Coordinates of C-alpha atoms in Angstrom, one line a residue:
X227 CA 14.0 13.6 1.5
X228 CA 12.4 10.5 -0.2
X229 CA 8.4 11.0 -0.9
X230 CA 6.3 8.3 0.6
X231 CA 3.1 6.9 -0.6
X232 CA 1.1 5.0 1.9
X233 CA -1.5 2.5 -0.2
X234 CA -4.5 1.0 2.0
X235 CA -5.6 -2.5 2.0
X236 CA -8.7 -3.1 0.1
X237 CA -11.6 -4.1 2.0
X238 CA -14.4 -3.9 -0.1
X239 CA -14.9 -5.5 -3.8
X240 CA -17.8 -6.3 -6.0
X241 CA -17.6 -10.1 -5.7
X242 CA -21.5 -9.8 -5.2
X243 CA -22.9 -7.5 -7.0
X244 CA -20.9 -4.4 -9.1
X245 CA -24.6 -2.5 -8.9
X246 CA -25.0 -2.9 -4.8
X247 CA -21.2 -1.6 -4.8
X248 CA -21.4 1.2 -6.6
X249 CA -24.3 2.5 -4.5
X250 CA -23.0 1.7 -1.1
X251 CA -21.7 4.2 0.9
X252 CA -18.0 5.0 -0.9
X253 CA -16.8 7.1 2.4
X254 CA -15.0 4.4 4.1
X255 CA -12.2 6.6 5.8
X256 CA -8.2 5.2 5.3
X257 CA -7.6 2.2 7.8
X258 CA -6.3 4.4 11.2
X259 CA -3.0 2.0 11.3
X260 CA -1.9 3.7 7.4
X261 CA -3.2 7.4 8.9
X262 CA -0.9 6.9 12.3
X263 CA 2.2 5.5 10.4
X264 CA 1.7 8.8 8.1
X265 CA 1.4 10.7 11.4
X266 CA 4.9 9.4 12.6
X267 CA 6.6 10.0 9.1
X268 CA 5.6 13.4 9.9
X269 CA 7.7 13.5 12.8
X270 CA 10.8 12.8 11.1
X271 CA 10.2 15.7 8.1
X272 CA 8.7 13.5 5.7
X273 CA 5.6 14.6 3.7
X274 CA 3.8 11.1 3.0
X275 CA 0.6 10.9 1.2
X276 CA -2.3 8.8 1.6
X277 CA -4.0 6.6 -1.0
X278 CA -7.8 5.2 0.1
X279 CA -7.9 1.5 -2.1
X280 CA -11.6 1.6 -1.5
X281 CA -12.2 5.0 -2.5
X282 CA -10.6 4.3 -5.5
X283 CA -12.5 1.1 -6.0
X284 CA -16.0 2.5 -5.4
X285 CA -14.9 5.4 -8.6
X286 CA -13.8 2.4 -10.5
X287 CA -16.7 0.2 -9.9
X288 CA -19.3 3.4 -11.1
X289 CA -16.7 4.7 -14.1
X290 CA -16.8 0.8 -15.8
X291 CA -18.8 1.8 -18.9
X292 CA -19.0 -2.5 -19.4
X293 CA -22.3 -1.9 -16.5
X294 CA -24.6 0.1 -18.3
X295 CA -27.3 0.1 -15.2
X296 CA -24.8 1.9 -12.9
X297 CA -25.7 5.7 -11.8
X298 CA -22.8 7.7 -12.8
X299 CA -21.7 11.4 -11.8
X300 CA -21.7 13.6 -14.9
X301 CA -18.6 15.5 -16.1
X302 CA -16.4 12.9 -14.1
X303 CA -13.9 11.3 -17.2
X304 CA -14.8 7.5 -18.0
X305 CA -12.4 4.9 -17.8
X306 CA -9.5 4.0 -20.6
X307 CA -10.5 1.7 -23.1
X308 CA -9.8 -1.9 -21.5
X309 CA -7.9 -0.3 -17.9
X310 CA -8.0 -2.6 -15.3
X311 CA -8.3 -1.4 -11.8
X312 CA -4.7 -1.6 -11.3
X313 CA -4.1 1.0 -13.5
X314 CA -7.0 2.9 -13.1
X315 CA -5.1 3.0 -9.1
X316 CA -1.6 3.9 -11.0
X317 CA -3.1 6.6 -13.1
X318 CA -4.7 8.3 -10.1
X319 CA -1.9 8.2 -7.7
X320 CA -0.6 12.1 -6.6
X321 CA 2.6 11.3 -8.6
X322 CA 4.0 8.4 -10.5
X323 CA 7.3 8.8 -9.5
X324 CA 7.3 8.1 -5.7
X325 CA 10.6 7.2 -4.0
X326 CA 9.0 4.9 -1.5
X327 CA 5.3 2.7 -2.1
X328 CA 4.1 0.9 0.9
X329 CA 1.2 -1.7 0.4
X330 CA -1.1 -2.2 3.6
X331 CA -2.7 -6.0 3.4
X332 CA -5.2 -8.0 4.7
X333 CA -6.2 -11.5 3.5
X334 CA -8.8 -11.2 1.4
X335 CA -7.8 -8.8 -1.1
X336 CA -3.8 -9.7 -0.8
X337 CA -3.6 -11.1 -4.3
X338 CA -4.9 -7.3 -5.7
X339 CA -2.3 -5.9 -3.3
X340 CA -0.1 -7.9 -5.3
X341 CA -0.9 -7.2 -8.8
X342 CA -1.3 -3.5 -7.3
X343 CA 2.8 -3.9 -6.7
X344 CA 3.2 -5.4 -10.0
X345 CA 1.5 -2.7 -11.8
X346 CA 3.3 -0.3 -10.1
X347 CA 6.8 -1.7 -10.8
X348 CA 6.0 -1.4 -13.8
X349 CA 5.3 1.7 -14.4
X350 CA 7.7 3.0 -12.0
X351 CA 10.7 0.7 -11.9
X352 CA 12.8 2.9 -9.8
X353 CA 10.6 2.4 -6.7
X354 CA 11.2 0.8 -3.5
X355 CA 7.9 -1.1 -2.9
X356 CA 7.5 -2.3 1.0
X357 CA 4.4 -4.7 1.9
X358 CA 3.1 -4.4 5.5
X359 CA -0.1 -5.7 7.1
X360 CA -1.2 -9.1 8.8
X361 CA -1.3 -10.9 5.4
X362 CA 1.9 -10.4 4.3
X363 CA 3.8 -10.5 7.4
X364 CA 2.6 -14.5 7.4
X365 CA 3.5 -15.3 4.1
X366 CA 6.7 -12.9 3.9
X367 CA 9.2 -15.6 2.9
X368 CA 6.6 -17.1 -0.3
X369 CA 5.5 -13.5 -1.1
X370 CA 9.6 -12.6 -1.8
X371 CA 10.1 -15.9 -3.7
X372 CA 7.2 -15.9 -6.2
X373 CA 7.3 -11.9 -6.2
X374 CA 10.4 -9.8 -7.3
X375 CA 8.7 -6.6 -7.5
X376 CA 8.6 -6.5 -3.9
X377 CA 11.6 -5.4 -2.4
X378 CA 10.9 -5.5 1.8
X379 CA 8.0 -6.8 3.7
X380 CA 7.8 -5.3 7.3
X381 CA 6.3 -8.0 9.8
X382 CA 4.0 -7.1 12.6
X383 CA 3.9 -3.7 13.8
X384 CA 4.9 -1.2 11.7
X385 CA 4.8 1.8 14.0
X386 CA 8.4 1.6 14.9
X387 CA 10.0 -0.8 12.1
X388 CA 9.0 1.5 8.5
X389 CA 10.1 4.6 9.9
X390 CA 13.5 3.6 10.9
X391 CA 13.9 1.5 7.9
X392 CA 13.6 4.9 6.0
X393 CA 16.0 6.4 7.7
X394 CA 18.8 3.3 7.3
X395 CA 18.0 3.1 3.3
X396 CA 21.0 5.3 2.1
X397 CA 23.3 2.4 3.5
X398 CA 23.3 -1.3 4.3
X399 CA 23.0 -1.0 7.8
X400 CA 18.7 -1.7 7.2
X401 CA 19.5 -5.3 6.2
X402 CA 20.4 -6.1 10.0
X403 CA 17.0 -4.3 11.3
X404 CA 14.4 -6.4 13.1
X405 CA 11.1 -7.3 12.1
X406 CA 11.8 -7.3 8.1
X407 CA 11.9 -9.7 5.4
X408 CA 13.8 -9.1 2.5
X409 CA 15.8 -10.3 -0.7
X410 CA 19.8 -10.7 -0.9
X411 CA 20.2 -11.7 -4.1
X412 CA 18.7 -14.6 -4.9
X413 CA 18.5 -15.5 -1.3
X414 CA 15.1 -14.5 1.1
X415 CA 16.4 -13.2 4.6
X416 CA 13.8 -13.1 7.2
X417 CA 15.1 -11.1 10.1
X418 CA 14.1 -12.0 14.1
X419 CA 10.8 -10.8 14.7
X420 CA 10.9 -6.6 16.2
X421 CA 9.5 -6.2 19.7
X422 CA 5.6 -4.5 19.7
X423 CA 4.7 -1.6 21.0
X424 CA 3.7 -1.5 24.2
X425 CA 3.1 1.9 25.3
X426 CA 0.6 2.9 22.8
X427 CA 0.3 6.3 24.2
X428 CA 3.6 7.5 22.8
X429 CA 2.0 7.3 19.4
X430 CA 0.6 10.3 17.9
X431 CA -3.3 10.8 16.8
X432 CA -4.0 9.5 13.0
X433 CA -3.1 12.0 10.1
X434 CA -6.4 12.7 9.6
X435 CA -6.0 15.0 7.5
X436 CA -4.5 13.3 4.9
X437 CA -7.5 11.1 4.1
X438 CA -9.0 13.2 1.2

């Protein structure tokens, strides 16, 4: 069984002011599309875990030791000399060594979501690393040309499309799936769109649980 992490779109940064973001109110709660995908990887066995980008950012934001007027909490470890948040995200995943790393997007943060894939190619080459989300399901095709540490973006909904793209992975038969975007290689192969879901009561309730 391949272990899943499930990274949330960033929706907060400190493109204001770092001081007004570190003192805003850090429990944002994981975006409920990320918790209900977790919730149907469940279903089929799999133990994924959930990583909150803006959790994560709002830590960052009050550990950078370069913004002397922030509050900090005492005893909590400062940053590495020089780390940039994409490690500071990398360092603080449950495990390094994740089988499967799927990136949630929206627009305005998708170039960290990016460098967030970059950083975590390299660091764990081994990885398969799947973009989702409205962003990258509109720029699919550009995001696999400019971006080889992405290995499948899965347009649209992704209720029905990720899990079953797990479960296809051990042989070639995922290539043919609708709904995906993907590199053969050197070529870009964008699949016909998947259909939605349209009986949205056969989904089960958010994992909940799983945002810590």
């Amino acid at each position: 069984m391949k272990s899943i992490c499930l990274v949330t779109a960033l929706t907060v940064s400190d493109f204001i002011d770092p001081d007004l973001t570190a003192g805003a109110n850090s429990n944002t709660g994981a975006q409920l599309g990320v918790l209900t995908l977790a919730a149907l990887l469940r279903r089929q066995a799999y133990d994924p875990c959930v990583v909150n980008l803006d959790d994560l950012f709002f830590e960052f934001v009050r550990l950078d030791t370069t913004r002397p007027s922030i509050n900090r909490d005492a005893g909590v470890a400062p940053l590495q000399p020089s780390e940039s948040f994409y490690s500071f995200v990398v360092r603080h995943l449950p495990s390094q060594s994740f089988d499967i790393v799927g990136l949630s997007s929206i627009c305005s943060s998708y170039p960290l979501t990016l460098r967030l894939a970059q950083e975590i190619r390299r660091t764990n080459p081994q990885a398969k690393i799947i973009l989702g989300g409205p962003q990258a399901s509109v720029v699919d095709v550009a995001t696999l040309n400019a971006f080889p540490c992405v290995d499948v973006i899965v347009r649209g909904e992704a209720d029905d499309t990720f899990p079953s793209l797990l479960r296809l992975f051990e042989n070639e038969a995922w290539q043919t799936m609708p709904g995906i975007t993907f590199r053969r290689d050197d070529r870009v192969i964008r699949n016909p769109n998947a259909p939605v879901v349209e009986n949205l009561d056969r989904l089960p309730l958010p994992a909940f649980d799983l945002d810590l």
